[in-house]
mmCIF file of C-alpha atoms and ligand atoms in Angstrom:
data_model
loop_
_atom_site.group_PDB
_atom_site.id
_atom_site.type_symbol
_atom_site.label_atom_id
_atom_site.label_comp_id
_atom_site.label_asym_id
_atom_site.label_seq_id
_atom_site.Cartn_x
_atom_site.Cartn_y
_atom_site.Cartn_z
ATOM 1 C CA MET A 1323 221.455 101.439 7.964
ATOM 2 C CA SER A 1324 220.531 103.362 11.268
ATOM 3 C CA LYS A 1325 221.015 101.144 15.196
ATOM 4 C CA LEU A 1326 218.362 100.974 17.141
ATOM 5 C CA ILE A 1327 219.297 102.107 20.136
ATOM 6 C CA TYR A 1328 217.923 101.106 23.697
ATOM 7 C CA LEU A 1329 216.748 104.018 25.512
ATOM 8 C CA ASP A 1330 214.596 104.292 28.568
ATOM 9 C CA GLY A 1331 213.347 100.717 28.219
ATOM 10 C CA GLU A 1332 212.496 101.281 24.300
ATOM 11 C CA LEU A 1333 213.615 100.870 21.121
ATOM 12 C CA VAL A 1334 214.760 103.981 18.740
ATOM 13 C CA PRO A 1335 216.456 104.837 16.235
ATOM 14 C CA GLU A 1336 219.499 106.708 16.615
ATOM 15 C CA GLU A 1337 218.637 109.748 15.268
ATOM 16 C CA GLN A 1338 215.386 109.955 18.194
ATOM 17 C CA ALA A 1339 218.012 108.713 20.190
ATOM 18 C CA LYS A 1340 218.093 111.815 22.502
ATOM 19 C CA VAL A 1341 219.021 112.857 26.253
ATOM 20 C CA SER A 1342 217.969 116.024 27.989
ATOM 21 C CA VAL A 1343 220.590 118.360 28.656
ATOM 22 C CA PHE A 1344 219.645 119.103 32.367
ATOM 23 C CA ASP A 1345 221.029 115.268 32.747
ATOM 24 C CA HIS A 1346 223.471 115.032 34.761
ATOM 25 C CA GLY A 1347 225.396 112.449 33.486
ATOM 26 C CA LEU A 1348 225.829 115.667 30.628
ATOM 27 C CA LEU A 1349 226.069 118.055 33.416
ATOM 28 C CA TYR A 1350 227.963 116.784 36.091
ATOM 29 C CA GLY A 1351 229.974 113.269 34.419
ATOM 30 C CA ASP A 1352 227.099 111.722 37.689
ATOM 31 C CA GLY A 1353 226.719 108.040 35.965
ATOM 32 C CA VAL A 1354 227.902 104.788 35.408
ATOM 33 C CA PHE A 1355 228.826 102.675 32.043
ATOM 34 C CA GLU A 1356 229.547 99.665 31.031
ATOM 35 C CA GLY A 1357 231.501 98.518 27.511
ATOM 36 C CA ILE A 1358 231.000 94.137 27.111
ATOM 37 C CA ARG A 1359 232.035 92.674 24.100
ATOM 38 C CA ALA A 1360 229.552 89.800 21.392
ATOM 39 C CA TYR A 1361 231.730 87.139 19.696
ATOM 40 C CA ASN A 1362 229.431 84.929 17.400
ATOM 41 C CA GLY A 1363 226.388 85.874 18.923
ATOM 42 C CA ARG A 1364 227.393 84.561 22.680
ATOM 43 C CA ILE A 1365 228.120 88.491 24.933
ATOM 44 C CA PHE A 1366 230.958 87.509 26.587
ATOM 45 C CA ARG A 1367 230.738 87.675 30.049
ATOM 46 C CA LEU A 1368 227.319 89.835 31.191
ATOM 47 C CA ASP A 1369 226.580 88.578 34.323
ATOM 48 C CA GLN A 1370 229.846 89.735 35.302
ATOM 49 C CA HIS A 1371 229.934 93.200 33.769
ATOM 50 C CA ILE A 1372 226.063 93.662 35.272
ATOM 51 C CA ASP A 1373 227.081 93.105 38.033
ATOM 52 C CA ARG A 1374 230.332 95.595 37.623
ATOM 53 C CA LEU A 1375 227.372 98.148 36.975
ATOM 54 C CA TYR A 1376 225.289 97.380 39.914
ATOM 55 C CA ARG A 1377 228.740 97.523 42.168
ATOM 56 C CA SER A 1378 229.630 100.552 41.016
ATOM 57 C CA ALA A 1379 226.071 102.698 41.014
ATOM 58 C CA HIS A 1380 225.274 100.960 44.691
ATOM 59 C CA ALA A 1381 228.670 102.936 45.786
ATOM 60 C CA ILE A 1382 227.341 106.143 44.201
ATOM 61 C CA MET A 1383 223.440 105.490 45.738
ATOM 62 C CA LEU A 1384 222.182 105.834 42.193
ATOM 63 C CA ASN A 1385 219.104 103.352 41.633
ATOM 64 C CA ILE A 1386 219.514 102.379 37.786
ATOM 65 C CA GLY A 1387 215.466 101.184 38.726
ATOM 66 C CA MET A 1388 215.786 97.806 37.055
ATOM 67 C CA THR A 1389 216.149 93.897 37.756
ATOM 68 C CA LYS A 1390 219.886 92.951 36.764
ATOM 69 C CA GLU A 1391 217.588 89.987 35.201
ATOM 70 C CA GLU A 1392 216.274 93.233 33.436
ATOM 71 C CA MET A 1393 219.214 94.831 32.644
ATOM 72 C CA ALA A 1394 220.501 91.824 31.120
ATOM 73 C CA ALA A 1395 218.036 91.127 28.585
ATOM 74 C CA ALA A 1396 217.518 94.459 27.341
ATOM 75 C CA VAL A 1397 221.245 94.485 26.654
ATOM 76 C CA VAL A 1398 220.192 90.846 24.628
ATOM 77 C CA LYS A 1399 217.628 93.107 23.365
ATOM 78 C CA THR A 1400 219.749 95.664 21.848
ATOM 79 C CA VAL A 1401 222.165 93.302 20.057
ATOM 80 C CA ARG A 1402 219.578 91.301 18.260
ATOM 81 C CA ALA A 1403 217.311 94.160 17.118
ATOM 82 C CA ASN A 1404 220.526 94.890 14.937
ATOM 83 C CA GLU A 1405 221.286 92.251 13.731
ATOM 84 C CA LEU A 1406 224.994 92.310 15.252
ATOM 85 C CA ARG A 1407 226.460 88.584 15.835
ATOM 86 C CA ASP A 1408 229.802 90.573 17.095
ATOM 87 C CA ALA A 1409 229.708 93.562 18.175
ATOM 88 C CA TYR A 1410 230.754 96.283 21.058
ATOM 89 C CA ILE A 1411 228.149 97.851 24.015
ATOM 90 C CA ARG A 1412 227.767 100.361 25.525
ATOM 91 C CA LEU A 1413 225.607 100.059 28.542
ATOM 92 C CA VAL A 1414 225.029 104.032 30.554
ATOM 93 C CA VAL A 1415 223.658 104.634 33.616
ATOM 94 C CA THR A 1416 222.987 108.459 34.483
ATOM 95 C CA ARG A 1417 221.419 109.937 37.703
ATOM 96 C CA GLY A 1418 218.491 111.229 34.835
ATOM 97 C CA VAL A 1419 217.418 113.960 34.335
ATOM 98 C CA GLY A 1420 217.677 117.594 37.323
ATOM 99 C CA ASP A 1421 217.881 120.936 37.175
ATOM 100 C CA LEU A 1422 220.478 122.911 37.640
ATOM 101 C CA GLY A 1423 222.293 121.877 40.776
ATOM 102 C CA LEU A 1424 224.065 119.213 42.685
ATOM 103 C CA ASP A 1425 221.036 117.415 44.241
ATOM 104 C CA PRO A 1426 220.959 114.030 42.759
ATOM 105 C CA ARG A 1427 217.660 114.275 44.421
ATOM 106 C CA GLN A 1428 216.148 116.866 42.552
ATOM 107 C CA CYS A 1429 216.858 113.397 39.166
ATOM 108 C CA PRO A 1430 213.927 111.489 40.102
ATOM 109 C CA LYS A 1431 214.803 108.379 36.579
ATOM 110 C CA ALA A 1432 218.099 107.554 35.867
ATOM 111 C CA THR A 1433 218.446 107.144 32.077
ATOM 112 C CA VAL A 1434 219.635 104.121 30.849
ATOM 113 C CA PHE A 1435 220.459 103.751 27.220
ATOM 114 C CA ILE A 1436 222.407 100.419 25.584
ATOM 115 C CA ILE A 1437 224.744 100.911 22.080
ATOM 116 C CA ALA A 1438 225.179 97.811 19.873
ATOM 117 C CA ALA A 1439 228.164 99.069 17.169
ATOM 118 C CA THR A 1440 230.862 97.268 15.296
ATOM 119 C CA ILE A 1441 233.254 97.265 16.832
ATOM 120 C CA LYS A 1442 236.904 100.025 15.868
ATOM 121 C CA LEU A 1443 239.407 97.825 17.743
ATOM 122 C CA TYR A 1444 243.785 98.034 18.028
ATOM 123 C CA PRO A 1445 244.757 98.071 14.107
ATOM 124 C CA GLU A 1446 246.110 94.370 12.896
ATOM 125 C CA GLU A 1447 249.757 95.367 12.492
ATOM 126 C CA MET A 1448 249.471 96.320 16.307
ATOM 127 C CA CYS A 1449 248.186 92.915 17.312
ATOM 128 C CA ARG A 1450 250.678 91.424 15.844
ATOM 129 C CA ASN A 1451 253.770 92.638 16.874
ATOM 130 C CA GLY A 1452 252.703 94.559 20.217
ATOM 131 C CA LEU A 1453 252.664 98.301 21.100
ATOM 132 C CA GLN A 1454 254.551 100.389 22.279
ATOM 133 C CA ILE A 1455 253.110 102.548 25.310
ATOM 134 C CA ILE A 1456 253.990 105.616 27.845
ATOM 135 C CA THR A 1457 254.345 106.586 31.299
ATOM 136 C CA CYS A 1458 251.806 109.814 31.454
ATOM 137 C CA SER A 1459 252.973 112.493 33.558
ATOM 138 C CA THR A 1460 248.544 112.743 34.966
ATOM 139 C CA ARG A 1461 248.643 110.087 38.133
ATOM 140 C CA ARG A 1462 245.789 108.208 38.112
ATOM 141 C CA ASN A 1463 242.908 109.102 40.200
ATOM 142 C CA MET A 1464 243.264 108.060 44.188
ATOM 143 C CA PRO A 1465 240.642 105.349 45.925
ATOM 144 C CA ASP A 1466 239.910 107.870 48.247
ATOM 145 C CA ALA A 1467 238.613 110.222 45.972
ATOM 146 C CA VAL A 1468 236.539 108.982 42.930
ATOM 147 C CA ASP A 1469 237.580 105.734 42.276
ATOM 148 C CA PRO A 1470 239.260 104.312 40.045
ATOM 149 C CA ALA A 1471 237.108 100.058 40.620
ATOM 150 C CA LEU A 1472 234.080 102.253 40.582
ATOM 151 C CA LYS A 1473 233.320 103.142 36.339
ATOM 152 C CA SER A 1474 231.932 106.228 36.580
ATOM 153 C CA LEU A 1475 231.219 108.665 34.191
ATOM 154 C CA ASN A 1476 234.070 110.712 34.932
ATOM 155 C CA TYR A 1477 236.895 109.678 32.935
ATOM 156 C CA LEU A 1478 238.592 113.872 32.661
ATOM 157 C CA ASN A 1479 242.030 112.069 34.662
ATOM 158 C CA ASN A 1480 242.082 108.690 31.723
ATOM 159 C CA ILE A 1481 241.108 111.761 29.158
ATOM 160 C CA MET A 1482 243.787 113.060 30.303
ATOM 161 C CA ALA A 1483 246.451 110.865 29.869
ATOM 162 C CA LYS A 1484 245.009 109.692 26.656
ATOM 163 C CA ILE A 1485 246.222 113.280 25.088
ATOM 164 C CA GLU A 1486 249.719 112.955 26.362
ATOM 165 C CA THR A 1487 249.641 109.517 25.114
ATOM 166 C CA ILE A 1488 247.793 110.921 21.334
ATOM 167 C CA ARG A 1489 250.325 114.084 22.090
ATOM 168 C CA ALA A 1490 253.247 110.805 22.358
ATOM 169 C CA ASN A 1491 251.921 108.415 19.465
ATOM 170 C CA ALA A 1492 252.433 105.851 21.525
ATOM 171 C CA GLY A 1493 249.970 102.565 21.641
ATOM 172 C CA GLU A 1494 248.684 103.909 25.245
ATOM 173 C CA GLY A 1495 249.691 105.411 28.175
ATOM 174 C CA LEU A 1496 250.145 104.034 31.958
ATOM 175 C CA LEU A 1497 249.746 105.917 34.765
ATOM 176 C CA LEU A 1498 250.797 105.207 38.414
ATOM 177 C CA ASN A 1499 249.312 105.985 41.267
ATOM 178 C CA ASN A 1500 250.311 108.946 44.125
ATOM 179 C CA GLU A 1501 252.901 106.552 45.724
ATOM 180 C CA GLY A 1502 254.164 105.742 42.289
ATOM 181 C CA TYR A 1503 252.923 102.112 41.796
ATOM 182 C CA VAL A 1504 252.310 101.527 38.365
ATOM 183 C CA THR A 1505 248.442 100.776 38.027
ATOM 184 C CA GLU A 1506 246.983 100.939 34.743
ATOM 185 C CA CYS A 1507 246.333 102.062 30.908
ATOM 186 C CA THR A 1508 243.595 105.004 30.047
ATOM 187 C CA GLY A 1509 241.557 102.355 28.760
ATOM 188 C CA ASP A 1510 243.288 98.606 29.794
ATOM 189 C CA ASN A 1511 245.180 96.713 32.306
ATOM 190 C CA ILE A 1512 248.738 95.716 32.998
ATOM 191 C CA PHE A 1513 249.967 92.526 33.795
ATOM 192 C CA ILE A 1514 254.211 91.455 33.924
ATOM 193 C CA VAL A 1515 255.227 88.242 33.202
ATOM 194 C CA ASN A 1516 258.677 86.805 34.910
ATOM 195 C CA GLY A 1517 259.237 83.647 34.023
ATOM 196 C CA LYS A 1518 255.441 81.201 34.773
ATOM 197 C CA ARG A 1519 254.926 84.439 37.261
ATOM 198 C CA LEU A 1520 252.586 86.869 35.683
ATOM 199 C CA ILE A 1521 252.059 89.901 38.618
ATOM 200 C CA THR A 1522 249.026 92.608 38.117
ATOM 201 C CA PRO A 1523 248.084 95.769 40.540
ATOM 202 C CA PRO A 1524 245.288 94.985 42.700
ATOM 203 C CA VAL A 1525 242.687 96.628 42.849
ATOM 204 C CA SER A 1526 243.991 98.773 45.683
ATOM 205 C CA ALA A 1527 246.325 100.259 44.169
ATOM 206 C CA GLY A 1528 243.612 102.346 41.422
ATOM 207 C CA VAL A 1529 242.444 100.388 39.092
ATOM 208 C CA LEU A 1530 239.612 98.828 37.718
ATOM 209 C CA GLU A 1531 238.601 95.358 38.094
ATOM 210 C CA GLY A 1532 239.254 93.969 34.265
ATOM 211 C CA VAL A 1533 236.277 91.324 33.199
ATOM 212 C CA THR A 1534 238.796 90.400 30.262
ATOM 213 C CA ARG A 1535 241.895 91.127 33.404
ATOM 214 C CA ASP A 1536 239.189 88.551 35.235
ATOM 215 C CA CYS A 1537 239.430 85.683 33.039
ATOM 216 C CA VAL A 1538 242.687 85.849 31.435
ATOM 217 C CA MET A 1539 244.267 85.496 35.045
ATOM 218 C CA GLU A 1540 241.293 81.776 35.569
ATOM 219 C CA LEU A 1541 243.234 81.257 31.543
ATOM 220 C CA ALA A 1542 246.603 81.547 33.091
ATOM 221 C CA ARG A 1543 246.219 79.289 36.359
ATOM 222 C CA VAL A 1544 244.147 76.663 33.879
ATOM 223 C CA ALA A 1545 247.916 76.414 32.020
ATOM 224 C CA GLY A 1546 250.067 76.186 35.110
ATOM 225 C CA LEU A 1547 251.362 80.455 35.627
ATOM 226 C CA GLU A 1548 251.445 81.803 39.530
ATOM 227 C CA VAL A 1549 249.092 84.448 39.353
ATOM 228 C CA GLU A 1550 250.077 87.761 41.606
ATOM 229 C CA GLU A 1551 248.141 90.753 42.128
ATOM 230 C CA GLY A 1552 250.871 92.446 43.811
ATOM 231 C CA LEU A 1553 252.764 95.819 43.777
ATOM 232 C CA PHE A 1554 255.220 96.731 41.487
ATOM 233 C CA ARG A 1555 256.699 100.007 40.375
ATOM 234 C CA LEU A 1556 257.814 101.521 36.675
ATOM 235 C CA THR A 1557 261.853 99.225 37.031
ATOM 236 C CA ALA A 1558 259.831 95.922 37.751
ATOM 237 C CA VAL A 1559 257.646 96.483 33.908
ATOM 238 C CA TYR A 1560 261.150 98.439 32.273
ATOM 239 C CA ASN A 1561 263.220 94.772 34.022
ATOM 240 C CA ALA A 1562 260.158 92.867 32.830
ATOM 241 C CA HIS A 1563 260.471 89.556 30.743
ATOM 242 C CA GLU A 1564 256.686 89.906 29.017
ATOM 243 C CA CYS A 1565 254.920 93.069 29.288
ATOM 244 C CA PHE A 1566 250.780 92.528 28.226
ATOM 245 C CA LEU A 1567 247.152 94.835 28.094
ATOM 246 C CA THR A 1568 244.229 92.967 28.725
ATOM 247 C CA GLY A 1569 240.791 95.145 28.398
ATOM 248 C CA THR A 1570 237.100 94.177 26.481
ATOM 249 C CA ALA A 1571 238.592 96.229 22.971
ATOM 250 C CA ALA A 1572 242.359 95.493 23.178
ATOM 251 C CA GLU A 1573 241.431 91.630 24.398
ATOM 252 C CA VAL A 1574 245.549 90.909 25.016
ATOM 253 C CA ILE A 1575 247.922 92.996 23.205
ATOM 254 C CA SER A 1576 251.573 92.144 24.289
ATOM 255 C CA VAL A 1577 253.261 95.223 25.021
ATOM 256 C CA THR A 1578 256.643 95.715 23.436
ATOM 257 C CA GLU A 1579 258.347 99.223 23.908
ATOM 258 C CA VAL A 1580 257.435 101.097 27.179
ATOM 259 C CA ASP A 1581 259.062 104.582 27.879
ATOM 260 C CA GLY A 1582 261.548 104.097 25.057
ATOM 261 C CA ARG A 1583 262.989 100.366 26.553
ATOM 262 C CA ALA A 1584 262.475 97.328 25.347
ATOM 263 C CA ILE A 1585 260.786 94.778 27.048
ATOM 264 C CA GLY A 1586 262.122 91.858 26.999
ATOM 265 C CA SER A 1587 263.711 90.776 23.765
ATOM 266 C CA GLY A 1588 261.025 93.564 21.817
ATOM 267 C CA THR A 1589 258.823 91.219 20.269
ATOM 268 C CA PRO A 1590 255.663 90.200 21.903
ATOM 269 C CA GLY A 1591 256.405 87.629 24.044
ATOM 270 C CA PRO A 1592 255.798 83.474 24.452
ATOM 271 C CA ALA A 1593 253.594 84.157 27.374
ATOM 272 C CA THR A 1594 251.698 86.558 26.188
ATOM 273 C CA GLY A 1595 250.815 84.498 22.731
ATOM 274 C CA MET A 1596 249.710 81.142 24.677
ATOM 275 C CA LEU A 1597 246.967 83.804 26.471
ATOM 276 C CA GLN A 1598 246.058 85.369 23.892
ATOM 277 C CA GLN A 1599 245.618 82.407 21.371
ATOM 278 C CA ARG A 1600 243.103 81.064 24.383
ATOM 279 C CA PHE A 1601 241.443 84.115 25.566
ATOM 280 C CA ALA A 1602 240.974 84.233 21.682
ATOM 281 C CA ASP A 1603 239.543 80.675 21.851
ATOM 282 C CA TYR A 1604 237.782 80.932 24.810
ATOM 283 C CA VAL A 1605 235.533 84.399 23.955
ATOM 284 C CA ARG A 1606 233.689 82.255 20.962
ATOM 285 C CA GLN A 1607 231.844 79.768 23.014
ATOM 286 C CA GLU A 1608 231.872 81.253 26.326
ATOM 287 C CA GLY A 1609 228.470 83.705 26.869
ATOM 288 C CA THR A 1610 225.118 84.469 27.225
ATOM 289 C CA PRO A 1611 223.422 83.236 23.229
ATOM 290 C CA VAL A 1612 221.603 86.251 20.989
ATOM 291 C CA TYR A 1613 220.066 84.162 19.328
ATOM 292 C CA SER A 1614 218.809 81.155 21.113
HETATM 293 N N1 LIG B 2647 240.925 100.123 32.998
HETATM 294 C C1 LIG B 2647 240.185 101.339 32.657
HETATM 295 C C2 LIG B 2647 240.313 102.304 33.030
HETATM 296 C C3 LIG B 2647 239.120 100.724 31.871
HETATM 297 O O1 LIG B 2647 237.695 101.429 31.144
HETATM 298 C C4 LIG B 2647 238.658 99.188 31.520
HETATM 299 C C5 LIG B 2647 237.933 99.695 30.019
HETATM 300 N N2 LIG B 2647 238.057 99.326 28.611
HETATM 301 C C6 LIG B 2647 239.532 98.751 31.451
HETATM 302 C C7 LIG B 2647 240.923 98.874 32.539
HETATM 303 C C8 LIG B 2647 239.606 96.989 31.276
HETATM 304 O O2 LIG B 2647 238.403 96.886 31.458
HETATM 305 P P1 LIG B 2647 237.845 94.906 30.724
HETATM 306 O O3 LIG B 2647 238.367 94.070 30.240
HETATM 307 O O4 LIG B 2647 236.692 95.115 32.142
HETATM 308 O O5 LIG B 2647 237.221 96.181 29.735
#
């Protein structure tokens, strides 16, 4: 069945969902986006995703031209029109159609599109047994250049790292910042666990403030774990008791090996398993209902 895509205020069949070759999202990566999940007919943390989208847009002086409420309603409408209960939703806002110059003033109106699709998850075996990841030689963008905290359409930094990851046949690729501190993976945040203590790099290290990251930090605190945002280097990862990644697509996934070193026992650890379970339970209860 052909998908219905939300494009600039209308739902159109995917064959008709086309954007101009003069769109600055395409010409320059000038825009912002979100990846959102729906579970069991509920959109997970929709308001948080929309807040992040508007924060990213504000930082690049991009006027979305819709209120947050209108945007949330457009997301719900798109999922409903496609009759999905479980979905991966891609929400994209570009600077819009302009000319061949950089000048954003030539783009009078942002382009907004929303795709609600079914999701391709990590293979079941990886979810159960954990990922083997590598550290990439590509460094994370410096926050004072293109800040990774902005979810912009400029994902080349991540893609360079993804190419290294694929070439190494690894499950994910970890990026360090210019000072050698651990930041995040190509599409996921990272946590290490030592006893009852969880540590994840601060946003200022050059990471996206992941919605899943926030949720897992809350769930961990409720479960009695200590949660810290702090800088650490690779050695701390190699010697951690446990390591896991979080992301909209990955949810919570164990990392059992980094650069050939087994992490802890080399199998998914108990804190990771507990958080995976709590997250899975939580997403099924919480969220904006699509069908009411
Ligand atoms: N870091 C990067 C670079 C990402 O692209 C993503 C989103 N896939 C994440 C972290 C995780 O963020 P979230 O939990 O909001 O999906």
